[in-house]
Amino acid sequence: MVNPLYEQISTAQGPAECCIFARFVLGRLLAEAKAEGVGVEIISETADKHGIMSAVLKLDGKHAETLAQRWQGSLQ
């Protein structure tokens, strides 16, 4: 059995545009996980009126590590 991985999406103290983009990123990550058979549980999500400020996800499954690696780092 593979241990689950945890991924965080965060806008830090970014403006509204960052929150909108973070919501978009979450949607893309969830869609990719579904397509690759990776289980995803949203552990926490901090929303604001524009999107999300942060989210912590639990990824589980055979391709979880590959998915997590693709989404590491800063996105602009």
Short mmCIF file of N, CA and C in Angstrom, two decimals:
data_model
loop_
_atom_site.label_atom_id
_atom_site.label_comp_id
_atom_site.label_asym_id
_atom_site.label_seq_id
_atom_site.Cartn_x
_atom_site.Cartn_y
_atom_site.Cartn_z
N MET A 1 0.85 -1.19 0.00
CA MET A 1 0.00 0.00 0.00
C MET A 1 0.88 1.24 0.00
N VAL A 2 0.53 2.21 -0.81
CA VAL A 2 1.26 3.46 -0.92
C VAL A 2 0.71 4.45 0.10
N ASN A 3 1.60 5.15 0.78
CA ASN A 3 1.17 6.16 1.74
C ASN A 3 0.58 7.35 1.00
N PRO A 4 -0.43 7.99 1.57
CA PRO A 4 -1.01 9.16 0.92
C PRO A 4 -0.02 10.33 0.92
N LEU A 5 -0.22 11.23 -0.02
CA LEU A 5 0.57 12.45 -0.11
C LEU A 5 -0.35 13.64 0.15
N TYR A 6 0.24 14.71 0.60
CA TYR A 6 -0.54 15.92 0.87
C TYR A 6 -0.01 17.05 0.00
N GLU A 7 -0.91 17.80 -0.59
CA GLU A 7 -0.56 18.91 -1.48
C GLU A 7 -1.30 20.14 -0.98
N GLN A 8 -0.61 21.27 -0.97
CA GLN A 8 -1.24 22.52 -0.55
C GLN A 8 -1.25 23.51 -1.70
N ILE A 9 -2.38 24.17 -1.85
CA ILE A 9 -2.52 25.29 -2.78
C ILE A 9 -2.68 26.52 -1.90
N SER A 10 -1.86 27.53 -2.13
CA SER A 10 -1.92 28.73 -1.30
C SER A 10 -1.67 29.98 -2.12
N THR A 11 -2.42 31.02 -1.81
CA THR A 11 -2.21 32.31 -2.46
C THR A 11 -1.37 33.24 -1.59
N ALA A 12 -0.97 32.78 -0.41
CA ALA A 12 -0.24 33.61 0.56
C ALA A 12 -1.06 34.88 0.80
N GLN A 13 -0.49 36.02 0.56
CA GLN A 13 -1.21 37.29 0.75
C GLN A 13 -1.53 37.95 -0.59
N GLY A 14 -1.70 37.13 -1.61
CA GLY A 14 -1.93 37.64 -2.96
C GLY A 14 -3.26 38.36 -3.12
N PRO A 15 -3.40 39.10 -4.22
CA PRO A 15 -4.64 39.83 -4.51
C PRO A 15 -5.75 38.89 -5.00
N ALA A 16 -6.89 39.47 -5.31
CA ALA A 16 -8.06 38.71 -5.75
C ALA A 16 -7.75 37.81 -6.93
N GLU A 17 -6.92 38.28 -7.85
CA GLU A 17 -6.57 37.47 -9.02
C GLU A 17 -5.94 36.15 -8.62
N CYS A 18 -5.18 36.15 -7.55
CA CYS A 18 -4.55 34.91 -7.07
C CYS A 18 -5.60 33.92 -6.56
N CYS A 19 -6.61 34.44 -5.88
CA CYS A 19 -7.68 33.57 -5.38
C CYS A 19 -8.49 32.97 -6.52
N ILE A 20 -8.73 33.74 -7.55
CA ILE A 20 -9.43 33.24 -8.73
C ILE A 20 -8.61 32.13 -9.39
N PHE A 21 -7.31 32.39 -9.55
CA PHE A 21 -6.43 31.41 -10.17
C PHE A 21 -6.30 30.15 -9.31
N ALA A 22 -6.24 30.30 -8.00
CA ALA A 22 -6.14 29.14 -7.11
C ALA A 22 -7.37 28.24 -7.26
N ARG A 23 -8.54 28.82 -7.42
CA ARG A 23 -9.77 28.03 -7.63
C ARG A 23 -9.66 27.26 -8.96
N PHE A 24 -9.13 27.92 -9.99
CA PHE A 24 -8.92 27.28 -11.29
C PHE A 24 -7.93 26.11 -11.15
N VAL A 25 -6.82 26.34 -10.45
CA VAL A 25 -5.81 25.30 -10.24
C VAL A 25 -6.41 24.11 -9.51
N LEU A 26 -7.20 24.35 -8.49
CA LEU A 26 -7.84 23.26 -7.76
C LEU A 26 -8.72 22.44 -8.70
N GLY A 27 -9.49 23.10 -9.52
CA GLY A 27 -10.35 22.39 -10.47
C GLY A 27 -9.55 21.54 -11.45
N ARG A 28 -8.46 22.07 -11.96
CA ARG A 28 -7.60 21.33 -12.90
C ARG A 28 -6.97 20.12 -12.21
N LEU A 29 -6.47 20.33 -11.00
CA LEU A 29 -5.84 19.24 -10.27
C LEU A 29 -6.85 18.12 -10.00
N LEU A 30 -8.06 18.48 -9.59
CA LEU A 30 -9.10 17.48 -9.34
C LEU A 30 -9.45 16.73 -10.62
N ALA A 31 -9.53 17.42 -11.75
CA ALA A 31 -9.85 16.77 -13.03
C ALA A 31 -8.73 15.81 -13.44
N GLU A 32 -7.49 16.23 -13.28
CA GLU A 32 -6.37 15.35 -13.62
C GLU A 32 -6.34 14.12 -12.72
N ALA A 33 -6.61 14.33 -11.44
CA ALA A 33 -6.63 13.21 -10.49
C ALA A 33 -7.69 12.19 -10.90
N LYS A 34 -8.86 12.67 -11.24
CA LYS A 34 -9.95 11.77 -11.66
C LYS A 34 -9.55 10.99 -12.90
N ALA A 35 -8.96 11.68 -13.88
CA ALA A 35 -8.57 11.03 -15.12
C ALA A 35 -7.49 9.98 -14.91
N GLU A 36 -6.65 10.16 -13.89
CA GLU A 36 -5.54 9.24 -13.63
C GLU A 36 -5.83 8.23 -12.53
N GLY A 37 -7.05 8.24 -12.02
CA GLY A 37 -7.42 7.30 -10.98
C GLY A 37 -6.81 7.57 -9.63
N VAL A 38 -6.48 8.83 -9.37
CA VAL A 38 -5.91 9.22 -8.09
C VAL A 38 -7.04 9.69 -7.18
N GLY A 39 -7.11 9.13 -6.00
CA GLY A 39 -8.11 9.56 -5.04
C GLY A 39 -7.72 10.90 -4.43
N VAL A 40 -8.68 11.79 -4.28
CA VAL A 40 -8.42 13.10 -3.70
C VAL A 40 -9.46 13.39 -2.62
N GLU A 41 -8.96 13.84 -1.49
CA GLU A 41 -9.84 14.30 -0.42
C GLU A 41 -9.41 15.73 -0.08
N ILE A 42 -10.35 16.65 -0.09
CA ILE A 42 -10.04 18.02 0.31
C ILE A 42 -10.09 18.06 1.84
N ILE A 43 -8.91 18.17 2.44
CA ILE A 43 -8.79 18.17 3.90
C ILE A 43 -9.27 19.50 4.47
N SER A 44 -8.86 20.60 3.85
CA SER A 44 -9.33 21.92 4.26
C SER A 44 -9.32 22.85 3.06
N GLU A 45 -10.19 23.83 3.13
CA GLU A 45 -10.28 24.82 2.06
C GLU A 45 -10.71 26.14 2.68
N THR A 46 -9.96 27.19 2.38
CA THR A 46 -10.30 28.52 2.87
C THR A 46 -10.73 29.36 1.67
N ALA A 47 -12.01 29.62 1.62
CA ALA A 47 -12.58 30.36 0.49
C ALA A 47 -12.68 31.84 0.81
N ASP A 48 -12.72 32.64 -0.24
CA ASP A 48 -13.08 34.05 -0.10
C ASP A 48 -14.06 34.38 -1.22
N LYS A 49 -14.47 35.61 -1.34
CA LYS A 49 -15.50 35.95 -2.32
C LYS A 49 -15.03 35.83 -3.76
N HIS A 50 -13.72 35.70 -3.99
CA HIS A 50 -13.19 35.61 -5.34
C HIS A 50 -12.84 34.18 -5.76
N GLY A 51 -12.54 33.33 -4.81
CA GLY A 51 -12.10 31.95 -5.11
C GLY A 51 -11.67 31.27 -3.83
N ILE A 52 -10.43 30.80 -3.82
CA ILE A 52 -9.91 30.20 -2.59
C ILE A 52 -8.57 30.84 -2.23
N MET A 53 -8.34 30.94 -0.94
CA MET A 53 -7.05 31.44 -0.46
C MET A 53 -6.09 30.28 -0.26
N SER A 54 -6.64 29.11 0.12
CA SER A 54 -5.79 27.94 0.28
C SER A 54 -6.64 26.68 0.30
N ALA A 55 -5.97 25.57 0.06
CA ALA A 55 -6.60 24.25 0.16
C ALA A 55 -5.50 23.23 0.45
N VAL A 56 -5.84 22.24 1.25
CA VAL A 56 -4.95 21.12 1.50
C VAL A 56 -5.65 19.87 1.00
N LEU A 57 -4.94 19.11 0.16
CA LEU A 57 -5.50 17.92 -0.46
C LEU A 57 -4.74 16.69 -0.04
N LYS A 58 -5.45 15.60 0.12
CA LYS A 58 -4.84 14.29 0.37
C LYS A 58 -4.96 13.49 -0.92
N LEU A 59 -3.82 13.09 -1.47
CA LEU A 59 -3.79 12.32 -2.72
C LEU A 59 -3.42 10.89 -2.40
N ASP A 60 -4.11 9.95 -3.01
CA ASP A 60 -3.88 8.54 -2.72
C ASP A 60 -4.05 7.73 -4.00
N GLY A 61 -3.15 6.80 -4.21
CA GLY A 61 -3.26 5.92 -5.36
C GLY A 61 -1.93 5.75 -6.06
N LYS A 62 -1.94 4.87 -7.04
CA LYS A 62 -0.74 4.49 -7.75
C LYS A 62 -0.01 5.67 -8.40
N HIS A 63 -0.74 6.63 -8.93
CA HIS A 63 -0.14 7.75 -9.66
C HIS A 63 -0.14 9.05 -8.86
N ALA A 64 -0.39 8.95 -7.55
CA ALA A 64 -0.47 10.16 -6.71
C ALA A 64 0.84 10.94 -6.70
N GLU A 65 1.96 10.26 -6.60
CA GLU A 65 3.25 10.95 -6.53
C GLU A 65 3.55 11.69 -7.83
N THR A 66 3.27 11.08 -8.96
CA THR A 66 3.50 11.73 -10.25
C THR A 66 2.63 12.98 -10.38
N LEU A 67 1.38 12.88 -9.99
CA LEU A 67 0.48 14.03 -10.04
C LEU A 67 0.98 15.14 -9.13
N ALA A 68 1.35 14.79 -7.91
CA ALA A 68 1.82 15.80 -6.95
C ALA A 68 3.07 16.50 -7.47
N GLN A 69 3.97 15.77 -8.07
CA GLN A 69 5.20 16.37 -8.58
C GLN A 69 4.93 17.37 -9.70
N ARG A 70 3.94 17.08 -10.54
CA ARG A 70 3.59 18.00 -11.63
C ARG A 70 3.08 19.34 -11.12
N TRP A 71 2.48 19.32 -9.93
CA TRP A 71 1.86 20.54 -9.40
C TRP A 71 2.69 21.23 -8.33
N GLN A 72 3.94 20.85 -8.17
CA GLN A 72 4.81 21.50 -7.18
C GLN A 72 5.38 22.79 -7.75
N GLY A 73 5.62 23.74 -6.88
CA GLY A 73 6.27 24.98 -7.29
C GLY A 73 5.27 26.12 -7.46
N SER A 74 5.78 27.24 -7.91
CA SER A 74 4.96 28.43 -8.11
C SER A 74 4.32 28.42 -9.50
N LEU A 75 3.09 28.87 -9.56
CA LEU A 75 2.37 28.98 -10.83
C LEU A 75 1.99 30.44 -11.03
N GLN A 76 2.12 30.89 -12.25
CA GLN A 76 1.72 32.27 -12.54
C GLN A 76 0.86 32.29 -13.78
#
